[in-house]
Short mmCIF file of C-alpha atoms and ligand atoms in Angstrom, two decimals:
data_model
loop_
_atom_site.label_atom_id
_atom_site.label_comp_id
_atom_site.label_asym_id
_atom_site.label_seq_id
_atom_site.Cartn_x
_atom_site.Cartn_y
_atom_site.Cartn_z
CA MET A 1 -34.56 15.26 -27.97
CA LEU A 2 -37.14 14.96 -25.21
CA PHE A 3 -39.82 17.60 -25.57
CA SER A 4 -39.90 18.12 -21.78
CA LYS A 5 -36.22 19.14 -21.80
CA LEU A 6 -36.34 21.40 -24.86
CA LEU A 7 -36.22 25.18 -24.38
CA LEU A 8 -39.31 25.72 -26.49
CA PRO A 9 -41.45 28.57 -25.15
CA THR A 10 -44.44 28.35 -27.50
CA LEU A 11 -47.09 31.07 -27.40
CA LYS A 12 -50.80 30.79 -27.98
CA ASP A 13 -51.00 34.25 -29.51
CA ALA A 14 -48.41 36.32 -31.29
CA PRO A 15 -47.32 39.61 -29.72
CA LYS A 16 -48.95 42.65 -31.35
CA GLU A 17 -45.71 43.94 -32.82
CA ALA A 18 -45.56 40.98 -35.23
CA GLU A 19 -47.13 42.02 -38.54
CA VAL A 20 -46.28 39.24 -40.97
CA ILE A 21 -47.06 35.55 -40.64
CA SER A 22 -43.42 34.38 -40.47
CA HIS A 23 -42.64 36.77 -37.63
CA LYS A 24 -45.79 35.72 -35.76
CA LEU A 25 -45.05 32.03 -36.20
CA MET A 26 -41.35 32.31 -35.34
CA LEU A 27 -42.34 33.93 -32.04
CA ARG A 28 -45.21 31.54 -31.38
CA ALA A 29 -43.10 28.48 -32.22
CA GLY A 30 -40.36 29.62 -29.81
CA MET A 31 -37.74 29.98 -32.55
CA VAL A 32 -36.50 33.50 -31.81
CA ARG A 33 -36.82 36.22 -29.20
CA LYS A 34 -36.14 39.91 -29.64
CA VAL A 35 -33.26 41.45 -27.71
CA ALA A 36 -33.44 44.94 -29.26
CA SER A 37 -34.91 46.38 -32.44
CA GLY A 38 -33.76 44.15 -35.32
CA ILE A 39 -31.58 42.05 -33.01
CA TYR A 40 -32.63 38.52 -32.05
CA THR A 41 -31.60 35.49 -30.03
CA TRP A 42 -32.09 32.20 -31.87
CA LEU A 43 -33.53 29.54 -29.58
CA PRO A 44 -32.78 25.82 -30.09
CA LEU A 45 -35.60 25.14 -32.56
CA GLY A 46 -34.88 28.25 -34.63
CA LEU A 47 -31.16 27.62 -34.61
CA LYS A 48 -31.68 24.08 -35.91
CA VAL A 49 -33.50 25.47 -38.96
CA LEU A 50 -30.92 28.22 -39.44
CA ARG A 51 -28.12 25.63 -39.35
CA LYS A 52 -29.90 23.41 -41.88
CA ILE A 53 -30.12 26.28 -44.33
CA GLU A 54 -26.52 27.21 -43.57
CA ASN A 55 -25.43 23.64 -44.32
CA ILE A 56 -27.28 23.50 -47.63
CA VAL A 57 -25.66 26.80 -48.60
CA ARG A 58 -22.22 25.55 -47.50
CA GLU A 59 -22.54 22.24 -49.35
CA GLU A 60 -23.59 23.94 -52.58
CA MET A 61 -20.87 26.59 -52.29
CA ASP A 62 -18.21 23.92 -51.67
CA ALA A 63 -19.55 21.89 -54.62
CA SER A 64 -19.16 24.98 -56.84
CA GLY A 65 -15.46 25.13 -56.01
CA ALA A 66 -15.69 28.13 -53.67
CA GLN A 67 -13.51 28.18 -50.53
CA GLU A 68 -14.69 29.11 -47.05
CA VAL A 69 -12.98 31.69 -44.85
CA LEU A 70 -14.08 33.70 -41.83
CA MET A 71 -13.43 37.44 -41.86
CA PRO A 72 -13.78 39.76 -38.86
CA MET A 73 -17.03 41.49 -38.12
CA VAL A 74 -15.16 44.59 -36.89
CA GLN A 75 -13.39 46.44 -39.69
CA PRO A 76 -10.97 49.43 -39.61
CA LYS A 77 -11.93 52.79 -41.14
CA GLU A 78 -8.72 52.91 -43.19
CA LEU A 79 -9.94 50.11 -45.50
CA TRP A 80 -13.30 51.81 -46.02
CA ASN A 81 -11.57 55.10 -46.83
CA GLU A 82 -9.84 53.43 -49.76
CA THR A 83 -13.18 52.98 -51.52
CA ASN A 84 -14.70 56.17 -50.06
CA ARG A 85 -17.46 54.06 -48.57
CA TRP A 86 -16.75 55.31 -45.02
CA GLU A 87 -18.35 58.56 -46.23
CA LYS A 88 -20.76 57.15 -48.81
CA MET A 89 -22.47 54.50 -46.69
CA GLY A 90 -24.47 56.83 -44.46
CA PRO A 91 -25.95 55.86 -41.07
CA GLU A 92 -26.52 52.23 -42.08
CA LEU A 93 -22.83 51.71 -41.36
CA LEU A 94 -22.50 51.40 -37.58
CA ARG A 95 -19.30 53.25 -36.69
CA ILE A 96 -17.54 52.57 -33.39
CA LYS A 97 -14.34 53.66 -31.66
CA ASP A 98 -11.88 51.55 -29.73
CA ARG A 99 -10.16 52.62 -26.47
CA HIS A 100 -7.47 54.44 -28.48
CA GLU A 101 -10.14 56.48 -30.29
CA ARG A 102 -9.47 54.58 -33.50
CA ASP A 103 -12.41 54.25 -35.90
CA PHE A 104 -13.98 50.94 -36.79
CA CYS A 105 -17.29 49.79 -38.19
CA LEU A 106 -19.40 46.66 -37.87
CA GLY A 107 -19.24 44.94 -41.26
CA PRO A 108 -22.41 45.30 -43.33
CA THR A 109 -20.55 43.58 -46.21
CA HIS A 110 -16.92 42.62 -46.83
CA GLU A 111 -15.64 43.85 -50.22
CA GLU A 112 -12.86 45.94 -48.63
CA VAL A 113 -11.59 43.24 -46.28
CA ILE A 114 -11.55 40.50 -48.92
CA THR A 115 -9.95 42.73 -51.58
CA ASP A 116 -7.22 43.64 -49.10
CA LEU A 117 -6.61 39.95 -48.42
CA ILE A 118 -6.36 39.07 -52.09
CA ARG A 119 -4.14 41.99 -53.15
CA ASN A 120 -1.67 41.07 -50.40
CA ASN A 121 -1.61 37.36 -51.03
CA VAL A 122 -2.31 36.62 -54.68
CA LYS A 123 0.33 37.66 -57.19
CA SER A 124 -0.28 35.85 -60.46
CA TYR A 125 -3.11 35.11 -62.88
CA LYS A 126 -2.13 31.47 -62.45
CA GLU A 127 -3.71 31.51 -58.97
CA LEU A 128 -7.07 32.64 -60.41
CA PRO A 129 -9.99 32.37 -60.56
CA LEU A 130 -10.72 32.41 -56.85
CA ASN A 131 -14.14 32.42 -55.22
CA ILE A 132 -13.99 33.00 -51.48
CA TYR A 133 -17.00 32.83 -49.16
CA GLN A 134 -17.99 33.10 -45.54
CA ILE A 135 -21.17 32.58 -43.55
CA GLN A 136 -21.15 35.32 -40.99
CA THR A 137 -23.06 37.84 -38.94
CA LYS A 138 -23.59 41.19 -40.64
CA PHE A 139 -24.70 44.43 -39.06
CA ARG A 140 -26.65 47.13 -40.91
CA ASP A 141 -28.28 49.89 -38.92
CA GLU A 142 -31.43 49.62 -41.03
CA VAL A 143 -33.72 52.64 -40.97
CA ARG A 144 -36.77 50.39 -40.53
CA PRO A 145 -35.95 47.03 -39.02
CA ARG A 146 -39.15 45.00 -39.25
CA TYR A 147 -40.82 41.67 -39.88
CA GLY A 148 -38.57 39.94 -37.34
CA VAL A 149 -35.48 38.34 -38.88
CA MET A 150 -36.69 39.23 -42.37
CA ARG A 151 -35.25 42.73 -42.04
CA GLY A 152 -33.01 42.62 -39.01
CA ARG A 153 -30.14 44.88 -38.11
CA GLU A 154 -27.97 41.91 -37.15
CA PHE A 155 -28.39 38.98 -39.53
CA LEU A 156 -26.62 35.98 -40.98
CA MET A 157 -25.38 36.20 -44.56
CA LYS A 158 -23.38 34.00 -46.87
CA ASP A 159 -21.24 36.40 -48.83
CA SER A 160 -18.76 35.45 -51.49
CA TYR A 161 -16.37 37.33 -53.68
CA SER A 162 -14.81 36.13 -56.89
CA PHE A 163 -11.53 37.35 -58.36
CA ASN A 164 -11.03 36.89 -62.07
CA ILE A 165 -8.37 37.87 -64.57
CA ASP A 166 -10.80 39.22 -67.15
CA GLU A 167 -14.42 39.87 -67.93
CA ALA A 168 -15.04 36.54 -69.65
CA CYS A 169 -13.76 34.69 -66.62
CA LEU A 170 -15.92 36.82 -64.31
CA GLN A 171 -18.98 35.98 -66.37
CA SER A 172 -18.25 32.30 -66.13
CA THR A 173 -17.91 32.47 -62.31
CA TYR A 174 -21.07 34.57 -62.17
CA LEU A 175 -22.99 31.89 -64.06
CA THR A 176 -21.63 29.20 -61.74
CA MET A 177 -22.90 31.22 -58.77
CA ARG A 178 -26.25 31.75 -60.49
CA ASN A 179 -26.61 27.98 -60.82
CA THR A 180 -25.42 27.43 -57.26
CA TYR A 181 -28.14 29.76 -55.98
CA LYS A 182 -30.74 27.90 -58.05
CA ASN A 183 -29.55 24.61 -56.50
CA ILE A 184 -29.77 26.08 -53.00
CA LEU A 185 -33.34 27.31 -53.42
CA GLU A 186 -34.44 24.12 -55.16
CA ARG A 187 -32.93 21.96 -52.41
CA ILE A 188 -34.72 23.97 -49.76
CA GLY A 189 -37.87 23.65 -51.87
CA LEU A 190 -38.94 27.25 -52.40
CA ASP A 191 -40.84 28.90 -55.23
CA TYR A 192 -38.55 31.66 -56.54
CA LYS A 193 -37.74 33.96 -59.45
CA ILE A 194 -34.47 35.36 -60.74
CA VAL A 195 -34.96 39.07 -61.24
CA ALA A 196 -32.92 41.81 -62.99
CA ALA A 197 -31.95 44.27 -60.27
CA ASP A 198 -30.44 47.56 -59.26
CA SER A 199 -26.90 47.29 -57.86
CA GLY A 200 -27.54 49.82 -55.05
CA ALA A 201 -24.77 50.68 -52.59
CA ILE A 202 -22.66 47.68 -53.60
CA GLY A 203 -22.16 49.09 -57.12
CA GLY A 204 -21.04 47.43 -60.33
CA ASP A 205 -22.67 46.74 -63.68
CA THR A 206 -24.88 43.69 -63.84
CA SER A 207 -26.83 42.25 -60.97
CA GLU A 208 -29.67 39.83 -60.40
CA GLU A 209 -31.74 39.07 -57.32
CA PHE A 210 -33.32 35.83 -56.20
CA HIS A 211 -36.82 36.41 -54.91
CA VAL A 212 -39.01 34.06 -52.95
CA LEU A 213 -42.53 34.88 -54.07
CA ALA A 214 -44.81 35.89 -51.19
CA GLU A 215 -47.55 38.45 -50.60
CA THR A 216 -45.58 39.99 -47.74
CA GLY A 217 -42.47 40.60 -49.85
CA GLU A 218 -41.12 44.14 -49.65
CA ASP A 219 -40.13 44.22 -53.32
CA THR A 220 -42.44 44.56 -56.29
CA ILE A 221 -41.38 42.56 -59.31
CA ALA A 222 -42.70 42.42 -62.85
CA ILE A 223 -42.64 38.92 -64.30
CA SER A 224 -43.74 37.41 -67.59
CA SER A 225 -46.51 34.81 -67.52
CA GLU A 226 -44.69 32.73 -70.16
CA SER A 227 -40.94 33.28 -69.94
CA GLU A 228 -38.02 33.85 -67.58
CA PHE A 229 -38.36 37.63 -67.97
CA ALA A 230 -38.45 39.23 -64.51
CA ILE A 231 -37.37 42.65 -63.30
CA ASN A 232 -37.38 44.46 -59.96
CA THR A 233 -39.65 47.49 -60.45
CA GLU A 234 -37.08 49.46 -58.40
CA LEU A 235 -34.93 49.29 -61.52
CA LEU A 236 -37.81 50.36 -63.76
CA LEU A 237 -38.54 53.34 -61.50
CA LYS A 238 -34.89 54.35 -61.73
CA GLU A 239 -35.12 54.22 -65.51
CA GLY A 240 -38.35 56.32 -65.45
CA GLU A 241 -40.89 53.67 -66.49
CA ASP A 242 -44.27 53.57 -65.37
CA ILE A 243 -45.10 50.41 -63.47
CA SER A 244 -48.89 50.71 -63.49
CA SER A 245 -48.90 50.80 -67.30
CA LEU A 246 -47.07 47.44 -67.33
CA GLU A 247 -49.75 45.28 -65.77
CA GLY A 248 -51.28 42.85 -68.21
CA LYS A 249 -49.14 44.30 -71.08
CA PRO A 250 -47.08 42.06 -73.36
CA SER A 251 -43.70 41.15 -71.88
CA PRO A 252 -40.77 43.10 -73.45
CA ASP A 253 -39.26 39.79 -74.61
CA GLY A 254 -42.40 39.10 -76.64
CA LYS A 255 -43.44 36.06 -74.60
CA GLY A 256 -46.53 36.24 -72.40
CA THR A 257 -47.90 39.19 -70.44
CA ILE A 258 -46.54 41.06 -67.43
CA GLN A 259 -47.76 40.21 -63.96
CA ILE A 260 -46.90 42.21 -60.87
CA LYS A 261 -45.89 40.10 -57.84
CA LYS A 262 -44.40 40.62 -54.42
CA GLY A 263 -41.04 39.07 -53.62
CA ILE A 264 -38.67 38.61 -50.69
CA GLU A 265 -35.07 39.15 -51.80
CA VAL A 266 -33.11 36.17 -50.49
CA GLY A 267 -30.07 36.39 -52.74
CA HIS A 268 -28.23 38.92 -54.86
CA ILE A 269 -25.41 38.36 -57.34
CA PHE A 270 -23.30 41.14 -58.84
CA GLN A 271 -20.72 41.54 -61.55
CA LEU A 272 -18.70 44.30 -59.91
CA GLY A 273 -16.08 44.52 -62.62
CA LYS A 274 -13.04 46.60 -61.61
CA VAL A 275 -14.72 49.10 -59.23
CA TYR A 276 -13.20 47.89 -55.96
CA ALA A 277 -10.02 46.50 -57.48
CA GLU A 278 -9.16 49.88 -59.04
CA ASP A 279 -9.86 51.82 -55.84
CA MET A 280 -7.81 49.39 -53.79
CA LYS A 281 -5.12 48.70 -56.40
CA ALA A 282 -5.71 44.98 -56.51
CA ASN A 283 -3.56 43.69 -59.35
CA VAL A 284 -1.96 40.45 -60.40
CA LEU A 285 0.60 39.73 -63.09
CA ASN A 286 -1.05 38.59 -66.32
CA ASN A 287 0.36 36.08 -68.84
CA GLU A 288 2.57 38.82 -70.29
CA GLY A 289 4.05 39.61 -66.89
CA LYS A 290 2.18 42.95 -66.67
CA ALA A 291 0.10 44.23 -63.73
CA SER A 292 -3.57 43.67 -64.50
CA THR A 293 -6.52 44.93 -62.43
CA LEU A 294 -8.76 42.20 -61.07
CA HIS A 295 -12.36 41.70 -62.15
CA MET A 296 -14.61 41.02 -59.19
CA GLY A 297 -17.99 39.51 -58.55
CA CYS A 298 -19.88 39.40 -55.26
CA TYR A 299 -22.71 37.12 -54.25
CA GLY A 300 -24.92 37.23 -51.14
CA VAL A 301 -27.51 34.91 -49.61
CA GLY A 302 -29.63 36.05 -46.67
CA VAL A 303 -29.36 32.89 -44.57
CA SER A 304 -31.46 34.13 -41.65
CA ARG A 305 -33.93 35.86 -44.00
CA LEU A 306 -34.43 32.51 -45.74
CA VAL A 307 -35.85 31.02 -42.53
CA ALA A 308 -38.61 33.66 -42.55
CA ALA A 309 -39.11 33.42 -46.33
CA ALA A 310 -39.57 29.63 -46.09
CA ILE A 311 -42.29 30.16 -43.47
CA GLU A 312 -44.03 32.83 -45.55
CA GLN A 313 -44.41 30.22 -48.29
CA ASN A 314 -45.21 27.24 -46.09
CA ASN A 315 -47.82 27.71 -43.40
CA ASP A 316 -51.50 27.28 -42.59
CA ASP A 317 -53.82 28.39 -39.79
CA LYS A 318 -52.25 25.77 -37.49
CA GLY A 319 -48.66 26.87 -37.91
CA ILE A 320 -45.50 26.23 -39.90
CA ILE A 321 -45.26 23.46 -42.52
CA TRP A 322 -41.51 22.93 -42.90
CA PRO A 323 -40.14 21.71 -46.20
CA HIS A 324 -38.48 18.47 -45.07
CA SER A 325 -35.04 19.75 -46.15
CA ILE A 326 -34.96 22.33 -43.33
CA SER A 327 -37.31 20.88 -40.74
CA PRO A 328 -35.86 21.09 -37.21
CA PHE A 329 -36.89 17.46 -36.58
CA ASP A 330 -38.02 14.75 -39.00
CA ILE A 331 -40.39 12.99 -36.66
CA ASN A 332 -42.27 13.79 -33.46
CA ILE A 333 -43.30 10.82 -31.34
CA ILE A 334 -46.42 11.85 -29.47
CA ALA A 335 -46.68 9.55 -26.49
CA ILE A 336 -50.07 9.68 -24.77
CA GLY A 337 -49.91 8.44 -21.18
CA TYR A 338 -46.11 8.39 -21.17
CA GLU A 339 -45.84 9.23 -17.49
CA LYS A 340 -48.54 6.73 -16.33
CA ASP A 341 -48.14 3.72 -18.55
CA GLN A 342 -44.86 1.80 -18.47
CA GLN A 343 -45.71 -0.06 -21.69
CA ILE A 344 -46.22 3.20 -23.57
CA ALA A 345 -43.08 4.76 -22.15
CA GLU A 346 -40.96 1.73 -23.08
CA ALA A 347 -42.40 1.45 -26.58
CA SER A 348 -41.89 5.19 -27.17
CA ILE A 349 -38.30 5.11 -26.03
CA LYS A 350 -37.56 2.04 -28.16
CA LEU A 351 -39.10 3.67 -31.22
CA TYR A 352 -37.22 6.89 -30.47
CA LYS A 353 -33.90 5.05 -30.32
CA ASP A 354 -34.60 2.85 -33.36
CA LEU A 355 -35.50 5.87 -35.49
CA GLN A 356 -32.42 7.76 -34.33
CA GLU A 357 -30.30 4.76 -35.29
CA MET A 358 -31.91 4.87 -38.71
CA GLY A 359 -30.58 8.43 -39.00
CA TYR A 360 -33.71 10.44 -38.27
CA GLU A 361 -33.84 13.49 -36.04
CA VAL A 362 -36.56 12.66 -33.55
CA LEU A 363 -38.48 14.58 -30.93
CA LEU A 364 -40.24 12.56 -28.23
CA ASP A 365 -43.15 14.38 -26.62
CA ASP A 366 -42.96 12.93 -23.13
CA ARG A 367 -44.95 15.71 -21.45
CA LYS A 368 -48.01 15.05 -19.30
CA ASP A 369 -50.38 16.82 -21.70
CA GLY A 370 -53.04 15.11 -23.76
CA TYR A 371 -53.27 14.43 -27.49
CA GLY A 372 -54.85 17.80 -28.34
CA THR A 373 -52.16 19.96 -26.77
CA LYS A 374 -49.34 17.83 -28.10
CA MET A 375 -50.67 17.70 -31.63
CA LYS A 376 -51.34 21.45 -31.61
CA ASP A 377 -47.74 22.16 -30.59
CA SER A 378 -46.41 19.76 -33.20
CA GLU A 379 -48.49 21.43 -35.90
CA LEU A 380 -47.37 24.87 -34.74
CA ILE A 381 -43.68 23.97 -34.96
CA GLY A 382 -44.26 22.21 -38.27
CA ILE A 383 -42.76 18.73 -37.85
CA PRO A 384 -43.42 16.73 -41.06
CA LEU A 385 -44.41 13.43 -39.41
CA ASN A 386 -46.03 12.52 -36.10
CA ILE A 387 -46.18 9.04 -34.65
CA VAL A 388 -48.85 8.78 -31.98
CA ILE A 389 -48.45 6.02 -29.40
CA GLY A 390 -51.45 5.68 -27.10
CA LYS A 391 -54.31 3.35 -26.11
CA GLN A 392 -54.40 1.82 -29.56
CA TYR A 393 -50.87 0.56 -29.13
CA ILE A 394 -51.81 -1.32 -25.95
CA GLU A 395 -54.81 -2.91 -27.68
CA THR A 396 -53.54 -3.73 -31.17
CA ASN A 397 -49.85 -2.81 -31.29
CA GLU A 398 -50.75 -0.02 -33.70
CA VAL A 399 -49.56 3.58 -33.84
CA GLU A 400 -51.02 6.48 -35.79
CA LEU A 401 -48.87 8.07 -38.47
CA LYS A 402 -50.03 11.61 -39.02
CA SER A 403 -48.31 13.89 -41.47
CA ARG A 404 -48.25 17.68 -41.09
CA SER A 405 -50.21 17.88 -44.31
CA GLY A 406 -53.03 15.95 -42.63
CA ASP A 407 -52.70 12.36 -43.97
CA SER A 408 -53.25 9.80 -41.28
CA SER A 409 -53.07 6.01 -41.06
CA LEU A 410 -52.78 3.25 -38.45
CA ASN A 411 -49.73 1.03 -38.67
CA ASP A 412 -48.24 -1.83 -36.73
CA ILE A 413 -45.42 -0.41 -34.63
CA SER A 414 -42.96 -2.98 -35.95
CA ASN A 415 -43.58 -1.81 -39.51
CA LEU A 416 -41.01 0.97 -39.63
CA LYS A 417 -40.78 0.60 -43.38
CA THR A 418 -44.00 2.59 -43.74
CA ILE A 419 -42.38 5.39 -41.82
CA LEU A 420 -39.40 5.28 -44.13
CA ASP A 421 -41.70 5.39 -47.16
CA PHE A 422 -43.17 8.63 -45.90
CA PHE A 423 -39.91 10.41 -46.56
CA LYS A 424 -39.47 9.11 -50.11
P1 ATP B 1 -32.54 44.77 -49.17
O1 ATP B 1 -32.83 45.35 -50.53
O2 ATP B 1 -33.53 43.77 -48.72
O3 ATP B 1 -32.26 45.83 -48.15
P2 ATP B 1 -29.85 44.54 -49.94
O4 ATP B 1 -30.01 44.65 -51.40
O5 ATP B 1 -29.38 45.71 -49.18
O6 ATP B 1 -31.19 43.97 -49.30
P3 ATP B 1 -27.55 42.83 -50.25
O7 ATP B 1 -26.50 43.83 -49.94
O8 ATP B 1 -27.78 42.42 -51.64
O9 ATP B 1 -28.92 43.31 -49.59
O10 ATP B 1 -27.30 41.57 -49.29
C1 ATP B 1 -27.37 40.21 -49.68
C2 ATP B 1 -28.54 39.50 -49.03
O11 ATP B 1 -28.56 39.67 -47.62
C3 ATP B 1 -29.90 40.02 -49.48
O12 ATP B 1 -30.26 39.43 -50.70
C4 ATP B 1 -30.80 39.59 -48.33
O13 ATP B 1 -31.25 38.26 -48.53
C5 ATP B 1 -29.89 39.64 -47.13
N1 ATP B 1 -30.17 40.84 -46.33
C6 ATP B 1 -29.85 42.12 -46.63
N2 ATP B 1 -30.26 42.96 -45.69
C7 ATP B 1 -30.85 42.19 -44.73
C8 ATP B 1 -31.46 42.49 -43.48
N3 ATP B 1 -31.54 43.72 -43.02
N4 ATP B 1 -31.96 41.45 -42.74
C9 ATP B 1 -31.86 40.18 -43.20
N5 ATP B 1 -31.30 39.84 -44.37
C10 ATP B 1 -30.79 40.84 -45.14
MG1 MG B 2 -29.66 43.36 -52.74
#
């Protein structure tokens, strides 16, 4: 992509409304723009990152054996009445009417729709287990939309629902999903914790959240310094414990002491058991030919929230530092004198094409600006590697390789192997 052609409205300063660093940087780096409270347009650079996360999620879900579908965003009241959630959900559920005065809502989650699909189309235990997912826009009329896409009203979620013949089978699918979520967060390259959680409006028995650790996280979690023990303090409050007394105390599992940290919830997995299946009469025939209520699990990843969470963990005073796995471009070629010097223009274009042929996603900064402006923009948008072609190239055939983390070296332009090594 040529920088001069890219719709990339960068800003020198963040608008006042942006409180957290990810929101500030997403606006400054021209990734998103607000349309209404909690509702955003994703611009090309932001969408590239969103799609990268989406693809990692999709690849890991497919590898786990889950199957992708796409359910409607608009859902009829009748289905929500079956679980009483039309009443229970409160104003977070955005209710709308069609031209015939029929009631619908914008889907904040899809348990009803998927359970309806399965009860109508799956008849025998032999067809189970099934784990069905989608990556889709959700709408929740949040009471306090804030922090940009971190807590939006419209946002992108991967939601999946497993259908199992019994509890043991549900637990096995649940563990597969738990591992899948670990793989997703490790591939993206984030520092996270798995935390015991409250099941909230979704319901069910057991649930765990995946938290990206960051100061700006809205959740407070208690974690052990030595073990995997971690719990959302929301759950402790519900059980009447006193959080302040926990700090520095021995962990309940006997290993290490408790530390209080802030986390951003990026994933949530639930063992729902029979709650929805009983309400909606979702049965299959078991191995004795008798109707047996399904055991369900549901599993969500906040795809758009992950973009913000990744920035919260990876930034400095210059801008975003993308983990390579989700960087919108691999390399930015900063051409100095592109418009004046034929030699520089030709060398830049050749390098651009060669790198693309090698499979890299490359940005070529062909604008008239000087080194300072171009490097500042590149640092703001967080591209992992810059290749600077300027005067030096004319004199010695050398280009500067400058990584986002600050390493810099001069290299002969023909030595593309060095560039390759950077990504190893
Ligand atoms: P929260 O506690 O943050 O309100 P939740 O528990 O209501 O989230 P779930 O129903 O578990 O959310 O949804 C699955 C995932 O969707 C969450 O783990 C989160 O990553 C994401 N998510 C939920 N609400 C939002 C939102 N308003 N904006 C962006 N992502 C969201
Ligand atoms: Mg949750």
